[in-house]
PDB file of C-alpha atoms in Angstrom:
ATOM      1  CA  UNK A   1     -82.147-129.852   7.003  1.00  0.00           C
ATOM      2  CA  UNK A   2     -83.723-132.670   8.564  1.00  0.00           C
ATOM      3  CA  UNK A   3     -83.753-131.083  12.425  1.00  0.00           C
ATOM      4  CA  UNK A   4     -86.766-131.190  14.606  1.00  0.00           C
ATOM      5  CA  UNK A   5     -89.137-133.901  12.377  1.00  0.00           C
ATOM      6  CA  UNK A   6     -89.536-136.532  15.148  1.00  0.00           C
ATOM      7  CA  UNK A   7     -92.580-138.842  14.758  1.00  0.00           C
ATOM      8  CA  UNK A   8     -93.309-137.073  11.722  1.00  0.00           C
ATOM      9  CA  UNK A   9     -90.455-138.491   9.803  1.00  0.00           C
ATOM     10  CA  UNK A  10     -92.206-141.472   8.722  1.00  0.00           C
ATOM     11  CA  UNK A  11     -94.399-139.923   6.618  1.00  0.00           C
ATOM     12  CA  UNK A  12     -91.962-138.655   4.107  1.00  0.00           C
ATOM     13  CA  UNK A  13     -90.942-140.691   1.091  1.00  0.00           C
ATOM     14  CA  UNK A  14     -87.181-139.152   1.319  1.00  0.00           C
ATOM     15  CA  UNK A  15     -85.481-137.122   3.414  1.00  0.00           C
ATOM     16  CA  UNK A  16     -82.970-135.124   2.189  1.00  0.00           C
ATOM     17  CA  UNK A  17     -79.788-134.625   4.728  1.00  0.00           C
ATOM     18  CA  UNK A  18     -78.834-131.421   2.623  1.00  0.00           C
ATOM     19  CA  UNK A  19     -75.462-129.855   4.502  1.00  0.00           C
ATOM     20  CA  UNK A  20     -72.112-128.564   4.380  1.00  0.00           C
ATOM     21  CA  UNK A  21     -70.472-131.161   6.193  1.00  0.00           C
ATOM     22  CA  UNK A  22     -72.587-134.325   7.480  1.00  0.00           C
ATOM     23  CA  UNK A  23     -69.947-135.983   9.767  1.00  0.00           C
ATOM     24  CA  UNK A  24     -70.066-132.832  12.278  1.00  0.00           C
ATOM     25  CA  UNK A  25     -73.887-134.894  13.892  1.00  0.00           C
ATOM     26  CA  UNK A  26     -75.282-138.141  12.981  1.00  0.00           C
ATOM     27  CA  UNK A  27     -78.404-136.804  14.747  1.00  0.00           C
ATOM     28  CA  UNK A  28     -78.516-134.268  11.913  1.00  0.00           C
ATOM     29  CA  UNK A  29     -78.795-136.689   9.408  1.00  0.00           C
ATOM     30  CA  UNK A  30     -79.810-140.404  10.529  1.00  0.00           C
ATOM     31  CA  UNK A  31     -83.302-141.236   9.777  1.00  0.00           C
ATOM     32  CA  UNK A  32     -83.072-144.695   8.131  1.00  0.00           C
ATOM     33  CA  UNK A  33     -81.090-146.230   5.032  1.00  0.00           C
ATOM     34  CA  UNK A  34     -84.611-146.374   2.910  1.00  0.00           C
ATOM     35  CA  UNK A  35     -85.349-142.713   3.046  1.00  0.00           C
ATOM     36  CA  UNK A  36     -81.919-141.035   3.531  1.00  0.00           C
ATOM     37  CA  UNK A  37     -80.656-138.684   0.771  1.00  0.00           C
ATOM     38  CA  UNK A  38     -77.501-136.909   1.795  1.00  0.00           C
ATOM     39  CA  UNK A  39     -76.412-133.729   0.022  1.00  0.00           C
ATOM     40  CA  UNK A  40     -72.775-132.885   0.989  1.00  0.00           C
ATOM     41  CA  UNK A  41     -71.296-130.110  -0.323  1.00  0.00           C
ATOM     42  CA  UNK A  42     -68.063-129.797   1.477  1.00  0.00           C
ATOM     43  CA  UNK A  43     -65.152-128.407  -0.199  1.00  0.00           C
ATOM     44  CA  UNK A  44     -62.618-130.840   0.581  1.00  0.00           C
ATOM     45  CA  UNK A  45     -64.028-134.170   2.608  1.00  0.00           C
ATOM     46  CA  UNK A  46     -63.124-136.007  -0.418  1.00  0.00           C
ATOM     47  CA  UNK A  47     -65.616-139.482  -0.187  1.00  0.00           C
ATOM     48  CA  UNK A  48     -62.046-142.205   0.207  1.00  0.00           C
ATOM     49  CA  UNK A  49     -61.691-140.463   3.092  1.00  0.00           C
ATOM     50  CA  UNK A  50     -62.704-140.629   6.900  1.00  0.00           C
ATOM     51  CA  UNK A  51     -64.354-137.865   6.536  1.00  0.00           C
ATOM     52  CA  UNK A  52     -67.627-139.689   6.041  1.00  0.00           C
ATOM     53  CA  UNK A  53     -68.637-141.055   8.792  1.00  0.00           C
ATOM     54  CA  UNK A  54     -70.183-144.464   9.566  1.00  0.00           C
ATOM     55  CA  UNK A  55     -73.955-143.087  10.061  1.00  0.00           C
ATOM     56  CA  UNK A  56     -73.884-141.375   6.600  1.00  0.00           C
ATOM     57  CA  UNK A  57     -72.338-144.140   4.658  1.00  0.00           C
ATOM     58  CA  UNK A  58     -73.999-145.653   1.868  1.00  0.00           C
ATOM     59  CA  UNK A  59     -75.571-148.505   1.471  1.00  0.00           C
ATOM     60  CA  UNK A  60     -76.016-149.820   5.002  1.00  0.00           C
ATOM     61  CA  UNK A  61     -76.963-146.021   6.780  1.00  0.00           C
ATOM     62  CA  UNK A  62     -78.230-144.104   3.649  1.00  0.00           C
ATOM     63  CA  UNK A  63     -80.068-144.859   0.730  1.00  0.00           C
ATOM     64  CA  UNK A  64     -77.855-142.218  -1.759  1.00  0.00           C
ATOM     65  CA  UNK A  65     -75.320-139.798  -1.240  1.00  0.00           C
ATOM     66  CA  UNK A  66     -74.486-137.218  -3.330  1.00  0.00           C
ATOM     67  CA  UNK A  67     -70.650-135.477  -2.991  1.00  0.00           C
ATOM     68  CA  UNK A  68     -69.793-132.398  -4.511  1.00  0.00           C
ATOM     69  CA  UNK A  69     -65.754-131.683  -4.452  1.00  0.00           C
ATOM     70  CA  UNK A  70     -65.522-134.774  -6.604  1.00  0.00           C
ATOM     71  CA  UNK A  71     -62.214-134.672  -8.028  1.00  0.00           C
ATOM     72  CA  UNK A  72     -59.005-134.141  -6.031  1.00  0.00           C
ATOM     73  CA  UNK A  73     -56.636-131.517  -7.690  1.00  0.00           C
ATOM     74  CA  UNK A  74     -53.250-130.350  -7.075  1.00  0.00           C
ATOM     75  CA  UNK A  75     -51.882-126.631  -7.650  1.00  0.00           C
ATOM     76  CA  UNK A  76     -54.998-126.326  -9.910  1.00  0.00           C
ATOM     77  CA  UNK A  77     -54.910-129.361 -12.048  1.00  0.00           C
ATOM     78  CA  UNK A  78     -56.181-132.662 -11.578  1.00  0.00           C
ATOM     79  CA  UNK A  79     -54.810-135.083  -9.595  1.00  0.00           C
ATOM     80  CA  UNK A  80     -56.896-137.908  -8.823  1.00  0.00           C
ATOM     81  CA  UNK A  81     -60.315-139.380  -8.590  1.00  0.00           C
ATOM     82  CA  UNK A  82     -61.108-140.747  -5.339  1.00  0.00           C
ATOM     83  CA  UNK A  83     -62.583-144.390  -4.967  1.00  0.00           C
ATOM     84  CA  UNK A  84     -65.760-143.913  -3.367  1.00  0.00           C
ATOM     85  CA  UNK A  85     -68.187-146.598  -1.580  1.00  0.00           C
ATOM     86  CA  UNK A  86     -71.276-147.992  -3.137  1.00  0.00           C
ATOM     87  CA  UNK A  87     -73.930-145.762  -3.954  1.00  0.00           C
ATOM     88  CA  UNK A  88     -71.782-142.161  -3.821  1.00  0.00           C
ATOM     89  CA  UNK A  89     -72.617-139.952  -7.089  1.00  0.00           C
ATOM     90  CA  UNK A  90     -71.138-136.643  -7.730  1.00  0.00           C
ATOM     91  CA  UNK A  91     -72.989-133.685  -7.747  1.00  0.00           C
ATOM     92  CA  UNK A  92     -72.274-129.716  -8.923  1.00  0.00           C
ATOM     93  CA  UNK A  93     -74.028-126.283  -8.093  1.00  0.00           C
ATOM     94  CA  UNK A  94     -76.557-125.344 -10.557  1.00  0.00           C
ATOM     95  CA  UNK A  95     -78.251-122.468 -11.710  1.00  0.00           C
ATOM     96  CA  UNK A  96     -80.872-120.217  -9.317  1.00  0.00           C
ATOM     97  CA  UNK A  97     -83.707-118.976 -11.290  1.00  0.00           C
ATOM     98  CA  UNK A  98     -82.619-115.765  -9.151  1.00  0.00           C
ATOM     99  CA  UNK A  99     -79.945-114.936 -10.991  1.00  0.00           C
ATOM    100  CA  UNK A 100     -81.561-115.044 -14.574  1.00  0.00           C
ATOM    101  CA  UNK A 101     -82.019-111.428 -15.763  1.00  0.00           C
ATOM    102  CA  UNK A 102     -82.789-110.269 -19.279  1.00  0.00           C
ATOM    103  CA  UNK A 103     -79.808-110.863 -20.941  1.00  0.00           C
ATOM    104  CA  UNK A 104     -77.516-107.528 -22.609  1.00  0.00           C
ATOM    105  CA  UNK A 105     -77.556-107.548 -26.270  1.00  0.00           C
ATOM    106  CA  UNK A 106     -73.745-108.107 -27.649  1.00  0.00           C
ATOM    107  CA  UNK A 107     -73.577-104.954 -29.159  1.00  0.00           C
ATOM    108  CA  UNK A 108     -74.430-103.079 -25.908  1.00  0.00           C
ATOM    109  CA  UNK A 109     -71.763-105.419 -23.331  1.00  0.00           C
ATOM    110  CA  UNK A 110     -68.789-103.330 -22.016  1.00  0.00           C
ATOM    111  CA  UNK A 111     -66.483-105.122 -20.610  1.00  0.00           C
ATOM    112  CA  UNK A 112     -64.618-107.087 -23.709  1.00  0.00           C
ATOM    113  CA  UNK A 113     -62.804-109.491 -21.224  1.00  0.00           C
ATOM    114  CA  UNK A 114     -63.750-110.176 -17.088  1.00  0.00           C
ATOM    115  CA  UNK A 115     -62.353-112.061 -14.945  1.00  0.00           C
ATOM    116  CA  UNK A 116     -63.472-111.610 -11.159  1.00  0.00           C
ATOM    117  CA  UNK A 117     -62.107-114.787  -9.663  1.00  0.00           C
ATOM    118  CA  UNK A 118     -59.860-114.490  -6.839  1.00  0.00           C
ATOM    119  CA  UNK A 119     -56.223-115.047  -6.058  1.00  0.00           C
ATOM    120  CA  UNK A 120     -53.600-115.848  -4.035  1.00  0.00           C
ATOM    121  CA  UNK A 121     -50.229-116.693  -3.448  1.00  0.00           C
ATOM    122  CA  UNK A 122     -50.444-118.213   0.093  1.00  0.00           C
ATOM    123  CA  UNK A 123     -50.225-121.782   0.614  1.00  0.00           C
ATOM    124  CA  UNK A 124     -52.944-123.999   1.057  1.00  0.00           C
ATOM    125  CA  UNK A 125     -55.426-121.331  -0.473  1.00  0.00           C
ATOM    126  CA  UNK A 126     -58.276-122.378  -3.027  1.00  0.00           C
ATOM    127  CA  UNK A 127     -57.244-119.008  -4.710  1.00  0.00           C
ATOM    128  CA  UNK A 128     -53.960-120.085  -5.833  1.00  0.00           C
ATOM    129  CA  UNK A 129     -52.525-122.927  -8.490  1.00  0.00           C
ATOM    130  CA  UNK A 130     -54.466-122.094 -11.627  1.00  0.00           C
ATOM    131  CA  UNK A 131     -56.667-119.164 -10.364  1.00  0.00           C
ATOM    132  CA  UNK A 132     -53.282-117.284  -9.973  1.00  0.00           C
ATOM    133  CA  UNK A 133     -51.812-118.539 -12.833  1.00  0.00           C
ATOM    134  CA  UNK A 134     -54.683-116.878 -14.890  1.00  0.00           C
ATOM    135  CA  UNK A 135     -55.528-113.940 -13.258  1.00  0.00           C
ATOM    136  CA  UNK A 136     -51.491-112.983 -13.207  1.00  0.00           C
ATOM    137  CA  UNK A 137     -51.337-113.457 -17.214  1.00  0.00           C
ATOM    138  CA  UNK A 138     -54.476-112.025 -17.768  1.00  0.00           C
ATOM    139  CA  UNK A 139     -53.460-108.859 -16.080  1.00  0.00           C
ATOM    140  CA  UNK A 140     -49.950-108.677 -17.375  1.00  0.00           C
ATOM    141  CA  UNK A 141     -52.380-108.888 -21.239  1.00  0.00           C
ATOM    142  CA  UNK A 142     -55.116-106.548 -20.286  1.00  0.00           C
ATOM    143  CA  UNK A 143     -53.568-103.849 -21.774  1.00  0.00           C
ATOM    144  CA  UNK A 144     -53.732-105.185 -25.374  1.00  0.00           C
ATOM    145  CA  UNK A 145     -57.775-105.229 -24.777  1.00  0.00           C
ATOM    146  CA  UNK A 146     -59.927-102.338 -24.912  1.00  0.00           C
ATOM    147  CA  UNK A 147     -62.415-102.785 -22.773  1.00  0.00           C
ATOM    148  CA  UNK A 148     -61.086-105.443 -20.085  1.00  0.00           C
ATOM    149  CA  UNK A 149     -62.089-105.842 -16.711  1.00  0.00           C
ATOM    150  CA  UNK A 150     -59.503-107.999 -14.509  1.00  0.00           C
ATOM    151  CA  UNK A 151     -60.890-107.326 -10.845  1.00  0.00           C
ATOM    152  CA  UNK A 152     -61.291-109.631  -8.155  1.00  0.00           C
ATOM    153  CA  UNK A 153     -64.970-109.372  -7.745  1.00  0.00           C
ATOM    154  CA  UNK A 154     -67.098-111.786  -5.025  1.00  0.00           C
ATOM    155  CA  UNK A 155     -70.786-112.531  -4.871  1.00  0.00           C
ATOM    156  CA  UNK A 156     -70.987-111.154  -1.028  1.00  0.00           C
ATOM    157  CA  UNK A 157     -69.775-114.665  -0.230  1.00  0.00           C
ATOM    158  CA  UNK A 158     -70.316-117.567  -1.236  1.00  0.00           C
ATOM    159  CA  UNK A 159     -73.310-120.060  -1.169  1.00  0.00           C
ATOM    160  CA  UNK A 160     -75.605-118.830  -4.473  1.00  0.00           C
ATOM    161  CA  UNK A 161     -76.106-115.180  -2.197  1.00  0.00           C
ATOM    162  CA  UNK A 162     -77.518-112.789  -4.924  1.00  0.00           C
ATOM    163  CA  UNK A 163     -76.080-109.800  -5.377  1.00  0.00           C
ATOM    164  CA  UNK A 164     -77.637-107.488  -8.697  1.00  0.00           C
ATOM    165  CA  UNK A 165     -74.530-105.715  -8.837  1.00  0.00           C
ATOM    166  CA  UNK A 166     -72.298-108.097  -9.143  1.00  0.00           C
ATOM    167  CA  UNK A 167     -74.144-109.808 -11.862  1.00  0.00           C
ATOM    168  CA  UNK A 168     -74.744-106.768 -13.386  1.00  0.00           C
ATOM    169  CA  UNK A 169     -71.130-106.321 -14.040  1.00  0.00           C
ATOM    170  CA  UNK A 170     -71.034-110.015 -15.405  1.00  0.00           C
ATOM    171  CA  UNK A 171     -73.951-109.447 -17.711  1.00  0.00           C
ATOM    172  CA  UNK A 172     -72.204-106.757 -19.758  1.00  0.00           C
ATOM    173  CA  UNK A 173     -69.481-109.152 -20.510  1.00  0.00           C
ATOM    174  CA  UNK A 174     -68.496-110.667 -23.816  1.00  0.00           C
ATOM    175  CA  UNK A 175     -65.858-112.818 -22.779  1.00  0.00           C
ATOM    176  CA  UNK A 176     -65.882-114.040 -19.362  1.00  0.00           C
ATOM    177  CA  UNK A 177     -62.904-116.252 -17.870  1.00  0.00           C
ATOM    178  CA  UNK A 178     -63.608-118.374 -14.479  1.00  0.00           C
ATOM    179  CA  UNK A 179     -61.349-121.525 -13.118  1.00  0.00           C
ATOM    180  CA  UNK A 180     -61.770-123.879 -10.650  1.00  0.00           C
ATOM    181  CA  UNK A 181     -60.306-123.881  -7.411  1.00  0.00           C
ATOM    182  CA  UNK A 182     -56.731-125.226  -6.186  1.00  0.00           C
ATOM    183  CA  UNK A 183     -57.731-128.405  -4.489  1.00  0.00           C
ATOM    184  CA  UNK A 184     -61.052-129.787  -5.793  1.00  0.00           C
ATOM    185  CA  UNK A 185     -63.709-129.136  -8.509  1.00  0.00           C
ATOM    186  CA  UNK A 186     -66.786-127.429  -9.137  1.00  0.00           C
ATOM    187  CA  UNK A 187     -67.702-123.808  -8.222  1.00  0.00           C
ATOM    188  CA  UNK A 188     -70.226-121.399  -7.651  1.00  0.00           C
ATOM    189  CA  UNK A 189     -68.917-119.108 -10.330  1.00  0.00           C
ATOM    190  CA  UNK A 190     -68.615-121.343 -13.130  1.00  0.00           C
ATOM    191  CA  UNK A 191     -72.757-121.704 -13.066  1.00  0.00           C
ATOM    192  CA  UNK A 192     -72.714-117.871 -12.293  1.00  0.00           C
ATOM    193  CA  UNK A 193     -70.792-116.862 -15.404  1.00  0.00           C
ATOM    194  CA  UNK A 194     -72.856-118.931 -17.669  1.00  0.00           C
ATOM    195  CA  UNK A 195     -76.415-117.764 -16.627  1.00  0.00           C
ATOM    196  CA  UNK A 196     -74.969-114.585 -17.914  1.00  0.00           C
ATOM    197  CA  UNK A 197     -75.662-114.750 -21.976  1.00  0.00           C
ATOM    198  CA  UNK A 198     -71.591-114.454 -22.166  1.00  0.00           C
ATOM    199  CA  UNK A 199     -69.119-116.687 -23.399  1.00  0.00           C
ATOM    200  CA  UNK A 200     -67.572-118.384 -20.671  1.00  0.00           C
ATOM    201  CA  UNK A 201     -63.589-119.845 -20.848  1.00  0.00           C
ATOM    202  CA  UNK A 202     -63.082-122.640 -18.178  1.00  0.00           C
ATOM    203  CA  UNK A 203     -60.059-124.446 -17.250  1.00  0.00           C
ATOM    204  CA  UNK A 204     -60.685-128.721 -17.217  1.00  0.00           C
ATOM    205  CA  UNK A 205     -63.442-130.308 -15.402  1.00  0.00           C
ATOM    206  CA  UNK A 206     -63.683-133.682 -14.951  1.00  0.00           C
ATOM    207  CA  UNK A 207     -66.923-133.554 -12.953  1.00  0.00           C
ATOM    208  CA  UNK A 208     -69.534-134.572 -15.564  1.00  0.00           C
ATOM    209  CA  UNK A 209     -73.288-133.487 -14.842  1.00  0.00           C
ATOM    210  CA  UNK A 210     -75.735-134.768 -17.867  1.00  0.00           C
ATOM    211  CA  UNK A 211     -75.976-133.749 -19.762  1.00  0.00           C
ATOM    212  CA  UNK A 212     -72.322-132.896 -20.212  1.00  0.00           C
ATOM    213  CA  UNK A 213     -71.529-128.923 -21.292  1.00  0.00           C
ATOM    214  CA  UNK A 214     -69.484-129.666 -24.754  1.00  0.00           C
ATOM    215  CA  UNK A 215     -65.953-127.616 -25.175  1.00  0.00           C
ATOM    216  CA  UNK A 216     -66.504-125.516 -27.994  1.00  0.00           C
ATOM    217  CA  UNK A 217     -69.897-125.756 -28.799  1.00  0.00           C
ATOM    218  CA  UNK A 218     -71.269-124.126 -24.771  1.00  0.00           C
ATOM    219  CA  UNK A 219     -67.913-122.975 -23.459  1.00  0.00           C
ATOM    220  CA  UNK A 220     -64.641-122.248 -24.271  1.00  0.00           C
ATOM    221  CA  UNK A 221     -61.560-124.739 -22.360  1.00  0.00           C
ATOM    222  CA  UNK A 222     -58.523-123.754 -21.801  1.00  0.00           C
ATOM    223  CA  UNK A 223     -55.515-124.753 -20.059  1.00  0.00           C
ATOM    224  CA  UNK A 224     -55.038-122.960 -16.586  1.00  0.00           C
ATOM    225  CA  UNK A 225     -50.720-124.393 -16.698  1.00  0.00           C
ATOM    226  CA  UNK A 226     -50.546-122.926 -20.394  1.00  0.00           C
ATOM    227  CA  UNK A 227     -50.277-119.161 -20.839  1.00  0.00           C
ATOM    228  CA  UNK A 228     -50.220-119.485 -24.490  1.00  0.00           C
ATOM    229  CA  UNK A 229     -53.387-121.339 -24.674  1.00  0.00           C
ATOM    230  CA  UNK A 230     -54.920-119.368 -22.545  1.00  0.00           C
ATOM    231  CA  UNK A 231     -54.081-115.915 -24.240  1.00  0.00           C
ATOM    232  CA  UNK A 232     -54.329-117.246 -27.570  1.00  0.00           C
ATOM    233  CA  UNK A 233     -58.019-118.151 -26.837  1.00  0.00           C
ATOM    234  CA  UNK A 234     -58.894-114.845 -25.591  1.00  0.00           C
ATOM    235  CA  UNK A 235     -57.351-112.812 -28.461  1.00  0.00           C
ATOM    236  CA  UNK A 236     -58.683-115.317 -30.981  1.00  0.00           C
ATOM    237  CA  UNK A 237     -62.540-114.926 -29.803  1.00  0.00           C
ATOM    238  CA  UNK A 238     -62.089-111.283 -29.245  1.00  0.00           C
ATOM    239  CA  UNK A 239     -61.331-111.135 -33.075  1.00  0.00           C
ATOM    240  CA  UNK A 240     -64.028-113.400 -33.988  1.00  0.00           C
ATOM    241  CA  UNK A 241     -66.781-111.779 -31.768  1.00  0.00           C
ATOM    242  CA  UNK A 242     -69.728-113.942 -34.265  1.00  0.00           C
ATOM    243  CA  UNK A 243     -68.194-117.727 -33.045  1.00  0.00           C
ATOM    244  CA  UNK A 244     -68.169-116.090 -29.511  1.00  0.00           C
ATOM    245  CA  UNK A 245     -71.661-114.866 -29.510  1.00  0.00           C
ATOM    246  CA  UNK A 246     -72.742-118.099 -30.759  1.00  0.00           C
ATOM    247  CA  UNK A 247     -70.849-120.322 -27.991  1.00  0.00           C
ATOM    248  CA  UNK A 248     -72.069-117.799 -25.843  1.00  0.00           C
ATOM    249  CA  UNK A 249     -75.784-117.972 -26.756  1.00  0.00           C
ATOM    250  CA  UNK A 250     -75.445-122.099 -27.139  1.00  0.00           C
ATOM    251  CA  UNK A 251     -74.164-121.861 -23.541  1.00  0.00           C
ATOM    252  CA  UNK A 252     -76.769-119.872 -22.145  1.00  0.00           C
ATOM    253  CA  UNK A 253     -79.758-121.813 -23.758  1.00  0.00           C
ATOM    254  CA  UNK A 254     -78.219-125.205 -22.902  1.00  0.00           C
ATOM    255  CA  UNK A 255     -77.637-124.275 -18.811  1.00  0.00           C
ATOM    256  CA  UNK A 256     -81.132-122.977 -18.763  1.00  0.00           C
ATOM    257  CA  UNK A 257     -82.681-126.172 -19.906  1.00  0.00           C
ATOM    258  CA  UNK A 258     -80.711-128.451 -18.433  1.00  0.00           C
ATOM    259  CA  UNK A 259     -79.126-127.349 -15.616  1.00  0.00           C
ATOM    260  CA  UNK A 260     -81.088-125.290 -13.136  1.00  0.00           C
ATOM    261  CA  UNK A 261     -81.671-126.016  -9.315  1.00  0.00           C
ATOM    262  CA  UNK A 262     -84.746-127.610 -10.413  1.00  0.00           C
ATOM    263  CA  UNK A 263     -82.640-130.027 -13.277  1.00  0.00           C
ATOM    264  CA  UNK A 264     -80.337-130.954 -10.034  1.00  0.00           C
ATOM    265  CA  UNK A 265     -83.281-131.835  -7.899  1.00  0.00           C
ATOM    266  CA  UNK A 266     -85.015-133.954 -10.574  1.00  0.00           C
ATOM    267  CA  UNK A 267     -82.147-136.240 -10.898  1.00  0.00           C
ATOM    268  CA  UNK A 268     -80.623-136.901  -7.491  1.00  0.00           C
ATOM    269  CA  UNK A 269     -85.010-138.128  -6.767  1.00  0.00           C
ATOM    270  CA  UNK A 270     -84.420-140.071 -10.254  1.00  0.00           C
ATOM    271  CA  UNK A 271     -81.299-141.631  -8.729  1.00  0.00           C
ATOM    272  CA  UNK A 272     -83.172-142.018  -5.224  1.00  0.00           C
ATOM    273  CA  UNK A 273     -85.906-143.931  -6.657  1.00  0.00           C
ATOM    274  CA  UNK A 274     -83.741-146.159  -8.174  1.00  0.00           C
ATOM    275  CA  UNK A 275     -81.118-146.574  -5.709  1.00  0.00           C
ATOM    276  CA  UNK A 276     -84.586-147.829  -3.703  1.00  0.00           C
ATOM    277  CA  UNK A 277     -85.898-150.676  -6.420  1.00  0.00           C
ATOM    278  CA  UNK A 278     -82.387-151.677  -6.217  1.00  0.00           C
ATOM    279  CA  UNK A 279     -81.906-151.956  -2.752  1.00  0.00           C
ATOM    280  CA  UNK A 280     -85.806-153.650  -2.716  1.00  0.00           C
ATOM    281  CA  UNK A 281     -84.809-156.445  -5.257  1.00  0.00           C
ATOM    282  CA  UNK A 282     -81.730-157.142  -3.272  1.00  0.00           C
ATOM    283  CA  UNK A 283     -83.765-157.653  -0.235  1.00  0.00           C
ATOM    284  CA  UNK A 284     -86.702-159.531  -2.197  1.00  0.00           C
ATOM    285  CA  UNK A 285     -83.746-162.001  -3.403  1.00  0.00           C
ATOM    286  CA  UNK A 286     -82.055-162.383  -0.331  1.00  0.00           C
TER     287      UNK A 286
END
């Protein structure tokens, strides 16, 4: 965070306004529209709304801003994509370089199936629409799979916390089945399951970070409204466990190389640096 810089903020290239809801103190995050990169990773301050404040808003108060919470869904599917102002990008958690251990050898993983997402039936909770959906029919199929692990697990929170033993139970999965939340996209859990080494089956993102994950080839989609789909996906890479240790391995390799913290970091300064030629030949021509 940007706190407590004072005269010394001039000698920075960027600052980085990197918070968890920047319309709670423009003191927190104003230092100029030439330097500012904002980092908002709110759940659910979609950017169309007036949720982001004037002293954050891009172009005339900050150079960039990234938004996580991207897309607007309802009951677990999508809904909308907001209209945002100039100069608003989406952004999604990455990988840490904490949470990459040796990976478990197929042969030696446990747990067939796991699913450790959360639900819930009460309204307005993240845990319901399709997290519900999928953790109800995956529990009413679990007994048709030997080795299946449906469990609401959580990594002691939320935020990238580490926790070795819950990725140690994700790590000796083969099949691993995550979704996105109720109301909005992108997850901590999604990035967890894949720095695993296990094939991971995800419900339908519309958030794109490049380079794009490709259905099929580094994950496994399925429909979080469609039982069928969803069970029939399960069953049919549980009886092909070679095309599920190859997705699984493509996955792995691909989110490694491409999208780390580090990956993240190198593209929202790409995107800064260009947002600021722009902004210079605009001022050049005016």
């Amino acid at each position: 965070r940007s706190v407590g810089m004072g005269r010394y903020k001039g000698r920075f290239d960027f600052i980085i306004c990197h918070n968890q809801e920047v319309g709670i103190s423009p003191q927190l995050c104003y230092h100029g529209p030439q330097r500012l990169i904002v980092m908002d990773w709110h759940d659910a301050k979609f950017c169309d709304r007036t949720g982001m404040k004037w002293w954050v808003r891009p172009p005339a108060h900050t150079l960039i801003y990234f938004k996580r919470a991207w897309i607007v869904r309802d009951k677990g599917v999508f809904a909308r994509q907001p209209k945002c102002p100039e100069r608003v990008h989406p952004i999604d958690y990455a990988l840490f370089d904490e949470w990459l251990m040796p990976t478990v050898p197929w042969a030696e993983r446990r747990y067939s199936v796991l699913c450790s997402i959360r639900n819930s039936t009460r309204p307005g909770s993240p845990y319901g629409g399709g997290r519900h959906r999928v953790v109800t029919w995956l529990r009413e199929a679990r007994h048709r799979w030997s080795g299946a692990l449906i469990q609401p697990l959580t990594n002691m929170g939320a935020g990238g916390c580490f926790d070795r033993d819950y990725f140690s139970l994700l790590q000796f999965a083969r099949i691993i089945v995550t979704c996105q939340p109720a109301f909005w996209e992108t997850d901590w859990r999604t990035w967890e399951s894949l720095s695993t080494g296990a094939m991971v089956m995800l419900d339908q993102v519309e958030t794109r970070m490049e380079p794009r994950l490709v259905p099929g080839v580094h994950f496994v989609r399925y429909d979080s409204s469609n039982r069928t789909d969803l069970l029939s996906k399960v069953e049919y890479y549980l009886q092909h466990p070679r095309e599920a240790e190859a997705i699984a391995t493509a996955g792995w390799h691909f989110v490694v190389h491409h999208h780390r913290a580090v990956h993240r970091m190198d593209r929202v300064l790409a995107a800064a640096l260009r947002a600021r030629r722009e902004q210079n030949a605009s001022s050049t021509l005016a």
